[in-house]
């Protein structure tokens, strides 16, 4: 499903990044969370809850990329 697809993207991103520190991209994270907030408001969802869930997903994905990049070396 969607979770597997998301980790698939993370795996592909880990293939092109050179250092585990490259996994954390604050500008990209801010952009994603901005979109999450807008879409949550648009659909009448609890913005705090959806942002919290997405922050957790992003943290997991960053950790996954860091481990994947570290294994390449």
PDB file of C-alpha atoms in Angstrom:
ATOM      1  CA  UNK A   1       0.000   0.000   0.000  1.00  0.00           C
ATOM      2  CA  UNK A   2       0.914   3.584   0.581  1.00  0.00           C
ATOM      3  CA  UNK A   3       3.403   2.890   3.355  1.00  0.00           C
ATOM      4  CA  UNK A   4       5.344   0.450   1.177  1.00  0.00           C
ATOM      5  CA  UNK A   5       5.235   2.958  -1.662  1.00  0.00           C
ATOM      6  CA  UNK A   6       6.597   5.684   0.632  1.00  0.00           C
ATOM      7  CA  UNK A   7       9.468   3.512   1.797  1.00  0.00           C
ATOM      8  CA  UNK A   8      10.118   2.584  -1.824  1.00  0.00           C
ATOM      9  CA  UNK A   9      10.611   6.272  -2.558  1.00  0.00           C
ATOM     10  CA  UNK A  10      12.886   6.534   0.476  1.00  0.00           C
ATOM     11  CA  UNK A  11      14.963   3.635  -0.796  1.00  0.00           C
ATOM     12  CA  UNK A  12      15.343   5.247  -4.201  1.00  0.00           C
ATOM     13  CA  UNK A  13      16.292   8.571  -2.595  1.00  0.00           C
ATOM     14  CA  UNK A  14      18.887   6.776  -0.478  1.00  0.00           C
ATOM     15  CA  UNK A  15      20.438   5.442  -3.693  1.00  0.00           C
ATOM     16  CA  UNK A  16      21.224   8.957  -4.977  1.00  0.00           C
ATOM     17  CA  UNK A  17      22.266  10.566  -1.697  1.00  0.00           C
ATOM     18  CA  UNK A  18      25.890  10.295  -0.652  1.00  0.00           C
ATOM     19  CA  UNK A  19      25.887  10.912   3.099  1.00  0.00           C
ATOM     20  CA  UNK A  20      23.433   9.920   5.831  1.00  0.00           C
ATOM     21  CA  UNK A  21      23.170  13.618   6.724  1.00  0.00           C
ATOM     22  CA  UNK A  22      21.646  14.194   3.255  1.00  0.00           C
ATOM     23  CA  UNK A  23      18.522  12.313   4.385  1.00  0.00           C
ATOM     24  CA  UNK A  24      17.275  15.314   6.387  1.00  0.00           C
ATOM     25  CA  UNK A  25      16.147  18.156   4.105  1.00  0.00           C
ATOM     26  CA  UNK A  26      14.496  20.822   6.247  1.00  0.00           C
ATOM     27  CA  UNK A  27      13.190  22.819   3.278  1.00  0.00           C
ATOM     28  CA  UNK A  28      11.527  19.725   1.795  1.00  0.00           C
ATOM     29  CA  UNK A  29      10.070  18.740   5.161  1.00  0.00           C
ATOM     30  CA  UNK A  30       8.653  22.252   5.657  1.00  0.00           C
ATOM     31  CA  UNK A  31       7.112  22.137   2.174  1.00  0.00           C
ATOM     32  CA  UNK A  32       5.512  18.733   2.802  1.00  0.00           C
ATOM     33  CA  UNK A  33       4.130  19.803   6.180  1.00  0.00           C
ATOM     34  CA  UNK A  34       2.758  23.000   4.640  1.00  0.00           C
ATOM     35  CA  UNK A  35       0.896  20.896   2.093  1.00  0.00           C
ATOM     36  CA  UNK A  36      -0.336  18.567   4.846  1.00  0.00           C
ATOM     37  CA  UNK A  37      -1.708  21.546   6.806  1.00  0.00           C
ATOM     38  CA  UNK A  38      -3.450  23.038   3.752  1.00  0.00           C
ATOM     39  CA  UNK A  39      -4.985  19.728   2.707  1.00  0.00           C
ATOM     40  CA  UNK A  40      -6.070  18.990   6.271  1.00  0.00           C
ATOM     41  CA  UNK A  41      -7.834  22.348   6.532  1.00  0.00           C
ATOM     42  CA  UNK A  42      -9.400  21.910   3.098  1.00  0.00           C
ATOM     43  CA  UNK A  43     -10.852  18.529   4.083  1.00  0.00           C
ATOM     44  CA  UNK A  44     -11.894  19.537   7.601  1.00  0.00           C
ATOM     45  CA  UNK A  45      -9.357  17.314   9.341  1.00  0.00           C
ATOM     46  CA  UNK A  46      -7.647  18.010  12.653  1.00  0.00           C
ATOM     47  CA  UNK A  47      -4.566  19.905  11.471  1.00  0.00           C
ATOM     48  CA  UNK A  48      -2.576  19.197  14.630  1.00  0.00           C
ATOM     49  CA  UNK A  49      -3.256  15.479  14.422  1.00  0.00           C
ATOM     50  CA  UNK A  50      -2.462  15.119  10.728  1.00  0.00           C
ATOM     51  CA  UNK A  51       0.704  17.185  11.055  1.00  0.00           C
ATOM     52  CA  UNK A  52       1.784  15.064  14.025  1.00  0.00           C
ATOM     53  CA  UNK A  53       1.192  11.856  12.051  1.00  0.00           C
ATOM     54  CA  UNK A  54       3.109  13.175   9.053  1.00  0.00           C
ATOM     55  CA  UNK A  55       5.990  14.372  11.232  1.00  0.00           C
ATOM     56  CA  UNK A  56       6.282  10.827  12.586  1.00  0.00           C
ATOM     57  CA  UNK A  57       6.200   9.340   9.072  1.00  0.00           C
ATOM     58  CA  UNK A  58       8.880  11.794   7.960  1.00  0.00           C
ATOM     59  CA  UNK A  59      11.059  10.918  10.991  1.00  0.00           C
ATOM     60  CA  UNK A  60      10.762   7.217  10.170  1.00  0.00           C
ATOM     61  CA  UNK A  61      11.573   7.846   6.518  1.00  0.00           C
ATOM     62  CA  UNK A  62      14.621   9.983   7.356  1.00  0.00           C
ATOM     63  CA  UNK A  63      15.894   7.248   9.701  1.00  0.00           C
ATOM     64  CA  UNK A  64      15.293   4.630   6.988  1.00  0.00           C
ATOM     65  CA  UNK A  65      17.227   6.713   4.431  1.00  0.00           C
ATOM     66  CA  UNK A  66      20.071   7.313   6.888  1.00  0.00           C
ATOM     67  CA  UNK A  67      20.417   3.568   7.508  1.00  0.00           C
ATOM     68  CA  UNK A  68      20.166   2.781   3.790  1.00  0.00           C
ATOM     69  CA  UNK A  69      22.768   5.380   2.851  1.00  0.00           C
ATOM     70  CA  UNK A  70      25.051   4.152   5.647  1.00  0.00           C
ATOM     71  CA  UNK A  71      24.882   0.575   4.303  1.00  0.00           C
ATOM     72  CA  UNK A  72      26.051   1.743   0.844  1.00  0.00           C
ATOM     73  CA  UNK A  73      29.431   2.747   2.179  1.00  0.00           C
TER      74      UNK A  73
END
